[in-house]
mmCIF file of N, CA, C and O and ligand atoms in Angstrom:
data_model
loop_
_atom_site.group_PDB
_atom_site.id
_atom_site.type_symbol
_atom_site.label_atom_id
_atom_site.label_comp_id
_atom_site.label_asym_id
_atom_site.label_seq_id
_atom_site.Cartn_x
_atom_site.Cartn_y
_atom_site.Cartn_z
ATOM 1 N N UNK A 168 -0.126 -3.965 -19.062
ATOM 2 C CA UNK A 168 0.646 -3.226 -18.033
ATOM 3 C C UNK A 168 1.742 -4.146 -17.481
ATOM 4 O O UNK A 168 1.376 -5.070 -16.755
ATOM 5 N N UNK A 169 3.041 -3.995 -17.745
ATOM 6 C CA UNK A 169 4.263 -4.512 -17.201
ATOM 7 C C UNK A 169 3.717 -4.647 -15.428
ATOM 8 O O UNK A 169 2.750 -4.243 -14.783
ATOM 9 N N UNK A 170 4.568 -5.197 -15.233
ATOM 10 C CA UNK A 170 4.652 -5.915 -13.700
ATOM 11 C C UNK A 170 5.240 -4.553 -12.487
ATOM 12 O O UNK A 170 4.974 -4.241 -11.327
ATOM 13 N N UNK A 171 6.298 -3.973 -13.745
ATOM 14 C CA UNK A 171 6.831 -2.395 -12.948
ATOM 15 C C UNK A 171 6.208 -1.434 -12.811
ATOM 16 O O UNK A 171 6.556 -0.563 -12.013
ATOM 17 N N UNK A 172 5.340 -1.359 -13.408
ATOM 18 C CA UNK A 172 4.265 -0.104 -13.795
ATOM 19 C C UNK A 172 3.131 -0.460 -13.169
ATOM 20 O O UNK A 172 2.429 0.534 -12.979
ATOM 21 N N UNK A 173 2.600 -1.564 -12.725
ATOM 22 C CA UNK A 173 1.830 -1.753 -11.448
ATOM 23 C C UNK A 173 2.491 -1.436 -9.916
ATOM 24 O O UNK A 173 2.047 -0.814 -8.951
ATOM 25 N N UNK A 174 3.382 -1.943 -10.082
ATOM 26 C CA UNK A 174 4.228 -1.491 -8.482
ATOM 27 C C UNK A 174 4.919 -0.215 -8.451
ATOM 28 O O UNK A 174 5.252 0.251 -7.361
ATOM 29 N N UNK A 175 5.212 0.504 -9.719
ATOM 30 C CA UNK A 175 5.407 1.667 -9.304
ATOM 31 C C UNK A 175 3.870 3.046 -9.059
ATOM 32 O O UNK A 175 3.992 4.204 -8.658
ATOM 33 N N UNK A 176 2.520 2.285 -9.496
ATOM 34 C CA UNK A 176 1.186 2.886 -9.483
ATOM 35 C C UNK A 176 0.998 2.616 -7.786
ATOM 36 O O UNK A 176 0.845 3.448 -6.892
ATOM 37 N N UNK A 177 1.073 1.108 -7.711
ATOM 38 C CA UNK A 177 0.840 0.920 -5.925
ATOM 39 C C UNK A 177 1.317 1.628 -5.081
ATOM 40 O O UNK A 177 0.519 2.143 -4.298
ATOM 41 N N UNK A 178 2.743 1.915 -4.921
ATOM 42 C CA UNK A 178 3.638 2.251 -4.108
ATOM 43 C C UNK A 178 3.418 4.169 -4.019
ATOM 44 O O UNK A 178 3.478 5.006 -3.119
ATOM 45 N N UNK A 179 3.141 4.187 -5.546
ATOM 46 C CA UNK A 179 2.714 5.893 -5.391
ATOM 47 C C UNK A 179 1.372 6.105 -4.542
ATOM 48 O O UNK A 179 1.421 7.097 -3.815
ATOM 49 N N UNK A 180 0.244 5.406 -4.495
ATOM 50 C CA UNK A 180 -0.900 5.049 -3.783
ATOM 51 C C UNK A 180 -0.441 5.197 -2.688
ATOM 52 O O UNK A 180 -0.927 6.128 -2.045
ATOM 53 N N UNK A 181 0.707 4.334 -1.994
ATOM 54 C CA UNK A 181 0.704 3.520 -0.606
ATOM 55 C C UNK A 181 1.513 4.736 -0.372
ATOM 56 O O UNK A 181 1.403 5.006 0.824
ATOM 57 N N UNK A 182 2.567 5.921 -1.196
ATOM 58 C CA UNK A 182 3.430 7.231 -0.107
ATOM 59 C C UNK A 182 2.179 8.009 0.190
ATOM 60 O O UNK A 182 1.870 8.498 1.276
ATOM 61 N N UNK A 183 1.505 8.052 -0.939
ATOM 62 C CA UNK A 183 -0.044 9.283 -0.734
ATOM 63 C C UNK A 183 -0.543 8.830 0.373
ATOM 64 O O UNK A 183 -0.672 9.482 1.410
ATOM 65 N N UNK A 184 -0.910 7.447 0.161
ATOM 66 C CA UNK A 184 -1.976 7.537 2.017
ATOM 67 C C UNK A 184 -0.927 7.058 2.831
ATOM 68 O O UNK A 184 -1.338 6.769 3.955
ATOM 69 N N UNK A 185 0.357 6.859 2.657
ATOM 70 C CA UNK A 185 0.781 6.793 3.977
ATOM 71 C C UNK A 185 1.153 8.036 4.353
ATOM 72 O O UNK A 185 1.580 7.933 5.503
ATOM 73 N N UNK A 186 1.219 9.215 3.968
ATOM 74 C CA UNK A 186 1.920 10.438 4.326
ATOM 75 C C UNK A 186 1.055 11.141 4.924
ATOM 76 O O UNK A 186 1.386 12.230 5.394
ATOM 77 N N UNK A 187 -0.295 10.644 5.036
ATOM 78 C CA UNK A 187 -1.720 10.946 5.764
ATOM 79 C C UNK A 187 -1.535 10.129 7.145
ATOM 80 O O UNK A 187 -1.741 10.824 8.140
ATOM 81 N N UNK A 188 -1.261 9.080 7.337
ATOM 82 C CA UNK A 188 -1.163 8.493 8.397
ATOM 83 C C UNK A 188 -0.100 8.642 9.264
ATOM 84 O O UNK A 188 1.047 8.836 8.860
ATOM 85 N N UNK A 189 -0.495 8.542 10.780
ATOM 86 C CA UNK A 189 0.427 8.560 11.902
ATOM 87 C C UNK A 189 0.878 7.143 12.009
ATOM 88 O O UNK A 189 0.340 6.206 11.418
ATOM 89 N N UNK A 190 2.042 7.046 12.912
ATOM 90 C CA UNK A 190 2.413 6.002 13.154
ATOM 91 C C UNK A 190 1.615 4.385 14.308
ATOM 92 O O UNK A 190 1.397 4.469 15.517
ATOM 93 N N UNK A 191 1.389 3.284 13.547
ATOM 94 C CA UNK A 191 0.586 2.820 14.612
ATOM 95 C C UNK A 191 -0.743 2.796 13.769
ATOM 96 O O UNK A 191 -1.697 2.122 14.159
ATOM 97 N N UNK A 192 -0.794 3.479 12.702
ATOM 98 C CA UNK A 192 -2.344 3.492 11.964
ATOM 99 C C UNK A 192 -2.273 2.780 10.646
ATOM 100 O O UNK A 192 -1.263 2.452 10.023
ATOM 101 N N UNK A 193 -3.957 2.546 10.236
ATOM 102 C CA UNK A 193 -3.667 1.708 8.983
ATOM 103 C C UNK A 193 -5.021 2.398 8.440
ATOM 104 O O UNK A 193 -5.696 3.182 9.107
ATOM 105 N N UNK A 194 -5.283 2.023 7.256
ATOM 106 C CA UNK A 194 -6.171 2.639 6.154
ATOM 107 C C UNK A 194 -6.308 1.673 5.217
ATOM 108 O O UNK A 194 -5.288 1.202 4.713
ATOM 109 N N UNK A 195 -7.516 1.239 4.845
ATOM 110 C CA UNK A 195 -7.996 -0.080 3.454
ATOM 111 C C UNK A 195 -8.106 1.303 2.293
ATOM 112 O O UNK A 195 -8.380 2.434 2.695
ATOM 113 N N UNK A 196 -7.891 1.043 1.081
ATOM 114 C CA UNK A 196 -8.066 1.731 0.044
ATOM 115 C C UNK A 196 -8.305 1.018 -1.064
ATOM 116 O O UNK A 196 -7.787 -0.099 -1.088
ATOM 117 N N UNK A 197 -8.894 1.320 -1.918
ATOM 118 C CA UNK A 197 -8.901 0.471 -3.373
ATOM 119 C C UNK A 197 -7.535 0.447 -4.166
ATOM 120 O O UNK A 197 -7.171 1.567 -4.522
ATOM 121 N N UNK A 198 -6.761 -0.528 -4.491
ATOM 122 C CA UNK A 198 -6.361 -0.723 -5.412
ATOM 123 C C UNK A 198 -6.015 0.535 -6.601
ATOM 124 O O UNK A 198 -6.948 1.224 -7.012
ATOM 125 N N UNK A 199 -5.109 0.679 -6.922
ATOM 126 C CA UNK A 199 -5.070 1.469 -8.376
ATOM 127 C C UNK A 199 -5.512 0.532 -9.569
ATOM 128 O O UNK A 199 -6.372 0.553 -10.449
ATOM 129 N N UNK A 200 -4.488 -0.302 -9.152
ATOM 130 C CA UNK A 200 -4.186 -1.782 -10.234
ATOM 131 C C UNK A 200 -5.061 -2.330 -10.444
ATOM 132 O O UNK A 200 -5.279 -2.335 -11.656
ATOM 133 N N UNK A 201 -6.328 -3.270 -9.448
ATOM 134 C CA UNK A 201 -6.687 -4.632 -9.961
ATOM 135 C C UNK A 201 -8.241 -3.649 -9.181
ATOM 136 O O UNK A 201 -9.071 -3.657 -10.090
ATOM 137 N N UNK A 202 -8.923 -2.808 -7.817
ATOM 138 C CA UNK A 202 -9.473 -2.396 -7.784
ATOM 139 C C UNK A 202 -10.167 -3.380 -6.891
ATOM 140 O O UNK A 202 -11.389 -3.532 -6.894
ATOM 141 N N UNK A 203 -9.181 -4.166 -5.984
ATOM 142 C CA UNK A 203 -9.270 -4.972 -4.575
ATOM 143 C C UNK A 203 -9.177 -4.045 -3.150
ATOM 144 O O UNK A 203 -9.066 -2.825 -3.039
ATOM 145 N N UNK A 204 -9.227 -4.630 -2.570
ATOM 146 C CA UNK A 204 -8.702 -4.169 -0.676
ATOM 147 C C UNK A 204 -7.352 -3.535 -0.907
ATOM 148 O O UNK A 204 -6.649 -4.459 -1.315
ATOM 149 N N UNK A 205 -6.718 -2.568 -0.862
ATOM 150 C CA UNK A 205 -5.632 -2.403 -0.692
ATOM 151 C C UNK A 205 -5.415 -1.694 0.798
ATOM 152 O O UNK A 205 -6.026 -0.682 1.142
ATOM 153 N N UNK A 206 -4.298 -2.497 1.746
ATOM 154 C CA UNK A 206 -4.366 -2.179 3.279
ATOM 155 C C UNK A 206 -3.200 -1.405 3.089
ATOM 156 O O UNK A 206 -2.720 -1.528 1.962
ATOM 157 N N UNK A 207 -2.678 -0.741 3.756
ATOM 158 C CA UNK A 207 -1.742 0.150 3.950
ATOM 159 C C UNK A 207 -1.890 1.050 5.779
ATOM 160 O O UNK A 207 -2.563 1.936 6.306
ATOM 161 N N UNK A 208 -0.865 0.169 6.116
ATOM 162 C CA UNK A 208 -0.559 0.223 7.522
ATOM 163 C C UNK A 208 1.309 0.903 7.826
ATOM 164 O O UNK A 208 2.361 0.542 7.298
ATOM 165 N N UNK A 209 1.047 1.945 8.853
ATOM 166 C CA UNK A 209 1.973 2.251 9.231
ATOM 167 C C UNK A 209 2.598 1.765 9.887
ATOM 168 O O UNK A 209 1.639 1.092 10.265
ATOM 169 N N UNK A 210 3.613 1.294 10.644
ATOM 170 C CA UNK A 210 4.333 0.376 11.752
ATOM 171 C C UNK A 210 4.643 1.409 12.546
ATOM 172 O O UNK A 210 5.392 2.335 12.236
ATOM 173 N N UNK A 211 3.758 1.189 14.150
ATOM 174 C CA UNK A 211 3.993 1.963 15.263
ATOM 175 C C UNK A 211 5.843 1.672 15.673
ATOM 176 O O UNK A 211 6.374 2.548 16.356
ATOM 177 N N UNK A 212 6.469 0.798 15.355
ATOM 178 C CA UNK A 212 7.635 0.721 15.962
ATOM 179 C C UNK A 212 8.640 1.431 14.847
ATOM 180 O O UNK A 212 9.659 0.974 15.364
ATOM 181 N N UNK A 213 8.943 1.884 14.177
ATOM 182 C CA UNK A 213 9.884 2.470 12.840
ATOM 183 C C UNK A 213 9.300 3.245 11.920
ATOM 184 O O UNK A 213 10.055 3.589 11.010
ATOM 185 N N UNK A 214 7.809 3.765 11.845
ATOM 186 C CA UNK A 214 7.045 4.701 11.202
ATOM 187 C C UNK A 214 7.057 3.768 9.484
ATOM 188 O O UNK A 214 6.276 4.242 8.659
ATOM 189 N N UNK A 215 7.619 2.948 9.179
ATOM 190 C CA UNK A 215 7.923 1.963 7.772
ATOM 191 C C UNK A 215 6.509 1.901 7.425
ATOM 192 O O UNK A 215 5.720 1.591 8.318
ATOM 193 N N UNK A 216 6.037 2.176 6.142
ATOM 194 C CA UNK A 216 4.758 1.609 5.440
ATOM 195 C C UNK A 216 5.137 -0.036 5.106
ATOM 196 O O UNK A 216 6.180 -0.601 4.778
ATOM 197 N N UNK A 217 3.982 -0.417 5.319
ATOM 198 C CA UNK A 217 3.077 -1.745 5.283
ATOM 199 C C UNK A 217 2.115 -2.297 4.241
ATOM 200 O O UNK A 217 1.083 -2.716 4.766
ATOM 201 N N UNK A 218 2.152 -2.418 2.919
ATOM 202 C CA UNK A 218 0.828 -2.362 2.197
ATOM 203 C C UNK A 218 0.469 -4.247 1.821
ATOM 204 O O UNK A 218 1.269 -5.183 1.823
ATOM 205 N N UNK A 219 -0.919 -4.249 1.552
ATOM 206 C CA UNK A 219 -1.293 -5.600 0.995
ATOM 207 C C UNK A 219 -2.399 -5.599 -0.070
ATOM 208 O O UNK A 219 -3.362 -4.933 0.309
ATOM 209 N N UNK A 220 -2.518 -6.013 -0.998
ATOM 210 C CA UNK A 220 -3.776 -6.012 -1.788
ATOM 211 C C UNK A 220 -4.219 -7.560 -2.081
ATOM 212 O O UNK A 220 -3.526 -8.461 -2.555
ATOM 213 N N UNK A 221 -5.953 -7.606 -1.540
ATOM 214 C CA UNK A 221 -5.980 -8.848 -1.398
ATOM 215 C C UNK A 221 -6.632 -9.146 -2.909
ATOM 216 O O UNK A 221 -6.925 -10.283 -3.280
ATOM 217 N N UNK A 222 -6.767 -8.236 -3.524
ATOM 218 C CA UNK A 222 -7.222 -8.560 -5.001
ATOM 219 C C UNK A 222 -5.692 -8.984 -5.630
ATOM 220 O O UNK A 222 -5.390 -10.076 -5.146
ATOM 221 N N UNK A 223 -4.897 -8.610 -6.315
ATOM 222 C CA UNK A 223 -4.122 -8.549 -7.007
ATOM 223 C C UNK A 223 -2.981 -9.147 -6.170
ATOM 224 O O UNK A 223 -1.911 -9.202 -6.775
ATOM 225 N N UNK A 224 -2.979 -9.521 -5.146
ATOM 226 C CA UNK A 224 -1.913 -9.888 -4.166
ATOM 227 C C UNK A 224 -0.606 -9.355 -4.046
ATOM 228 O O UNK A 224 0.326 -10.137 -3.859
ATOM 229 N N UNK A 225 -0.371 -7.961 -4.138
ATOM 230 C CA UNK A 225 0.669 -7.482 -4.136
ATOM 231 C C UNK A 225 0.919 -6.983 -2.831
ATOM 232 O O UNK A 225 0.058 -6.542 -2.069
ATOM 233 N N UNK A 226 1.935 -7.056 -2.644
ATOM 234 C CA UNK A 226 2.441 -6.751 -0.723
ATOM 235 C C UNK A 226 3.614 -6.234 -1.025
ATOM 236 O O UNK A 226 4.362 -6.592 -1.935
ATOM 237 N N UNK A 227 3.834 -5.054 0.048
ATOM 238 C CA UNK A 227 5.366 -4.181 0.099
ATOM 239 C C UNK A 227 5.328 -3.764 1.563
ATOM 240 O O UNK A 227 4.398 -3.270 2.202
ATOM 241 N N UNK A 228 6.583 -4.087 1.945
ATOM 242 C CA UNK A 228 6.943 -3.512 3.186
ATOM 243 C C UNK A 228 8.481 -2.812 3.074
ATOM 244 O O UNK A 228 9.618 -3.263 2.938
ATOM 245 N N UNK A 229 7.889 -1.463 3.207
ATOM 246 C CA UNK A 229 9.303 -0.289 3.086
ATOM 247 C C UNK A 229 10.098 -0.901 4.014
ATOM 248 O O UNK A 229 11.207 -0.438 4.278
HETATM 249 ZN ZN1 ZN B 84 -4.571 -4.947 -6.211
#
């Protein structure tokens, strides 16, 4: 699996549960990719998703 095709699997993960969440909230989920912690937090100040995976160490902040 290319390096793009993991971050474009994450990021589809991280709109799905972030489009569940209010602003100010966060949610742990598994991983698509590696099948670690994946955090995905909303930012109470700009509504921006937040994600981290402590397996696979991938992090995105919209
Ligand atoms: Zn991961």
């Amino acid at each position: 699996m290319s390096l793009s095709e993991k971050t474009l699997k994450i990021l589809k993960e991280v709109d799905k549960v972030g489009a569940a969440l209010t602003a100010g909230e966060e949610k742990e989920v598994v991983c698509p990719v590696c099948g670690g912690r994946l955090f995905v937090e909303k930012a109470a100040y700009n509504g921006h998703l937040h994600a981290e995976c402590d397996g696979c160490k991938f992090a995105v902040m919209e």
